[in-house]
Amino acid sequence: SKRTKKILLDPRTGLPSVAESEDREREEQNEHSSTESGEDVPVKGTITRPKNETTEEKKARKQAIKRERQERRQQKKTSKDVFAQERKQQHKSLIAQKQTGIRKL
């Protein structure tokens, strides 16, 4: 009796992939957790809504989504500012290098 392989969605590409074994899944999970241990990056996932959801549950779910989006916008703004500062600093150092290389007589 041959076991059928489990089909999973690849988290990076979103395409279906066939899991070779449970050992491989564990290795991938360990690699995934070790790469994200230094950063607090939220994992974007699908939230399923139950059909018999109450109004309180709906409000809580929507508030959670709003919070996640707000946090993501803040992270994006911070990283954008950091990159802009670094770009300006590199531009200034490049100009300074060019000016020191030229001698006026």
Short mmCIF file of C-alpha atoms in Angstrom, two decimals:
data_model
loop_
_atom_site.label_atom_id
_atom_site.label_comp_id
_atom_site.label_asym_id
_atom_site.label_seq_id
_atom_site.Cartn_x
_atom_site.Cartn_y
_atom_site.Cartn_z
CA SER A 1 0.00 0.00 0.00
CA LYS A 2 1.57 3.24 -1.17
CA ARG A 3 0.83 6.36 0.83
CA THR A 4 -0.15 9.47 -1.05
CA LYS A 5 2.01 12.48 -0.46
CA LYS A 6 0.54 15.52 1.24
CA ILE A 7 0.19 18.63 -0.91
CA LEU A 8 1.12 21.88 0.81
CA LEU A 9 1.26 25.50 -0.31
CA ASP A 10 4.73 26.96 -0.44
CA PRO A 11 4.81 30.02 1.88
CA ARG A 12 7.17 31.95 -0.44
CA THR A 13 5.56 31.31 -3.81
CA GLY A 14 2.03 30.29 -2.88
CA LEU A 15 2.25 27.39 -5.32
CA PRO A 16 1.35 23.85 -4.31
CA SER A 17 4.22 21.53 -3.47
CA VAL A 18 4.32 17.90 -2.46
CA ALA A 19 5.79 17.22 0.99
CA GLU A 20 8.38 14.46 0.73
CA SER A 21 8.38 13.56 4.40
CA GLU A 22 7.66 14.91 7.85
CA ASP A 23 11.41 15.24 8.47
CA ARG A 24 11.73 17.71 5.61
CA GLU A 25 8.81 19.74 6.97
CA ARG A 26 10.51 19.93 10.36
CA GLU A 27 13.77 21.06 8.75
CA GLU A 28 11.97 23.79 6.82
CA GLN A 29 10.17 24.96 9.95
CA ASN A 30 13.44 25.06 11.89
CA GLU A 31 15.14 27.04 9.12
CA HIS A 32 12.17 29.40 8.93
CA SER A 33 12.11 30.02 12.69
CA SER A 34 15.89 30.49 12.91
CA THR A 35 15.93 33.15 10.18
CA GLU A 36 13.18 35.16 11.84
CA SER A 37 14.47 34.89 15.39
CA GLY A 38 16.23 38.28 15.16
CA GLU A 39 13.34 40.18 13.63
CA ASP A 40 9.77 40.71 14.69
CA VAL A 41 8.16 40.37 11.28
CA PRO A 42 4.48 39.43 11.34
CA VAL A 43 3.58 36.47 9.22
CA LYS A 44 0.78 37.35 6.88
CA GLY A 45 -1.83 34.63 6.95
CA THR A 46 -5.38 34.09 5.91
CA ILE A 47 -7.96 34.57 8.61
CA THR A 48 -11.06 32.50 8.09
CA ARG A 49 -14.36 33.96 9.21
CA PRO A 50 -16.88 31.57 10.72
CA LYS A 51 -20.41 31.86 9.33
CA ASN A 52 -21.96 32.13 12.78
CA GLU A 53 -19.67 35.00 13.85
CA THR A 54 -21.14 37.36 16.44
CA THR A 55 -20.92 41.13 16.13
CA GLU A 56 -18.39 41.28 18.99
CA GLU A 57 -16.19 38.70 17.27
CA LYS A 58 -16.47 40.62 13.99
CA LYS A 59 -15.42 43.88 15.67
CA ALA A 60 -12.50 42.17 17.40
CA ARG A 61 -11.37 40.58 14.14
CA LYS A 62 -11.57 43.86 12.25
CA GLN A 63 -9.72 45.72 15.02
CA ALA A 64 -6.95 43.10 14.91
CA ILE A 65 -6.65 43.55 11.16
CA LYS A 66 -6.53 47.33 11.54
CA ARG A 67 -3.79 47.02 14.19
CA GLU A 68 -1.72 44.72 11.98
CA ARG A 69 -2.02 47.09 9.03
CA GLN A 70 -1.12 50.09 11.17
CA GLU A 71 1.94 48.29 12.56
CA ARG A 72 3.00 47.31 9.05
CA ARG A 73 2.64 50.91 7.82
CA GLN A 74 4.79 52.08 10.75
CA GLN A 75 7.47 49.47 9.98
CA LYS A 76 7.43 50.47 6.33
CA LYS A 77 7.80 54.15 7.19
CA THR A 78 10.67 53.44 9.58
CA SER A 79 12.59 51.34 7.08
CA LYS A 80 11.95 53.93 4.36
CA ASP A 81 13.38 56.67 6.58
CA VAL A 82 16.43 54.57 7.48
CA PHE A 83 17.19 53.89 3.83
CA ALA A 84 16.71 57.56 2.94
CA GLN A 85 19.15 58.64 5.67
CA GLU A 86 21.71 56.08 4.53
CA ARG A 87 21.36 57.23 0.92
CA LYS A 88 21.90 60.86 1.94
CA GLN A 89 24.91 59.93 4.05
CA GLN A 90 26.48 57.97 1.19
CA HIS A 91 25.81 60.86 -1.20
CA LYS A 92 27.52 63.31 1.19
CA SER A 93 30.54 61.05 1.61
CA LEU A 94 30.78 60.60 -2.16
CA ILE A 95 30.77 64.38 -2.67
CA ALA A 96 33.38 64.80 0.07
CA GLN A 97 35.63 62.22 -1.60
CA LYS A 98 35.37 63.99 -4.94
CA GLN A 99 36.18 67.38 -3.39
CA THR A 100 39.23 66.11 -1.52
CA GLY A 101 40.59 64.54 -4.71
CA ILE A 102 40.59 67.87 -6.57
CA ARG A 103 43.32 70.40 -5.73
CA LYS A 104 42.93 74.06 -6.48
CA LEU A 105 46.01 76.05 -7.41
#
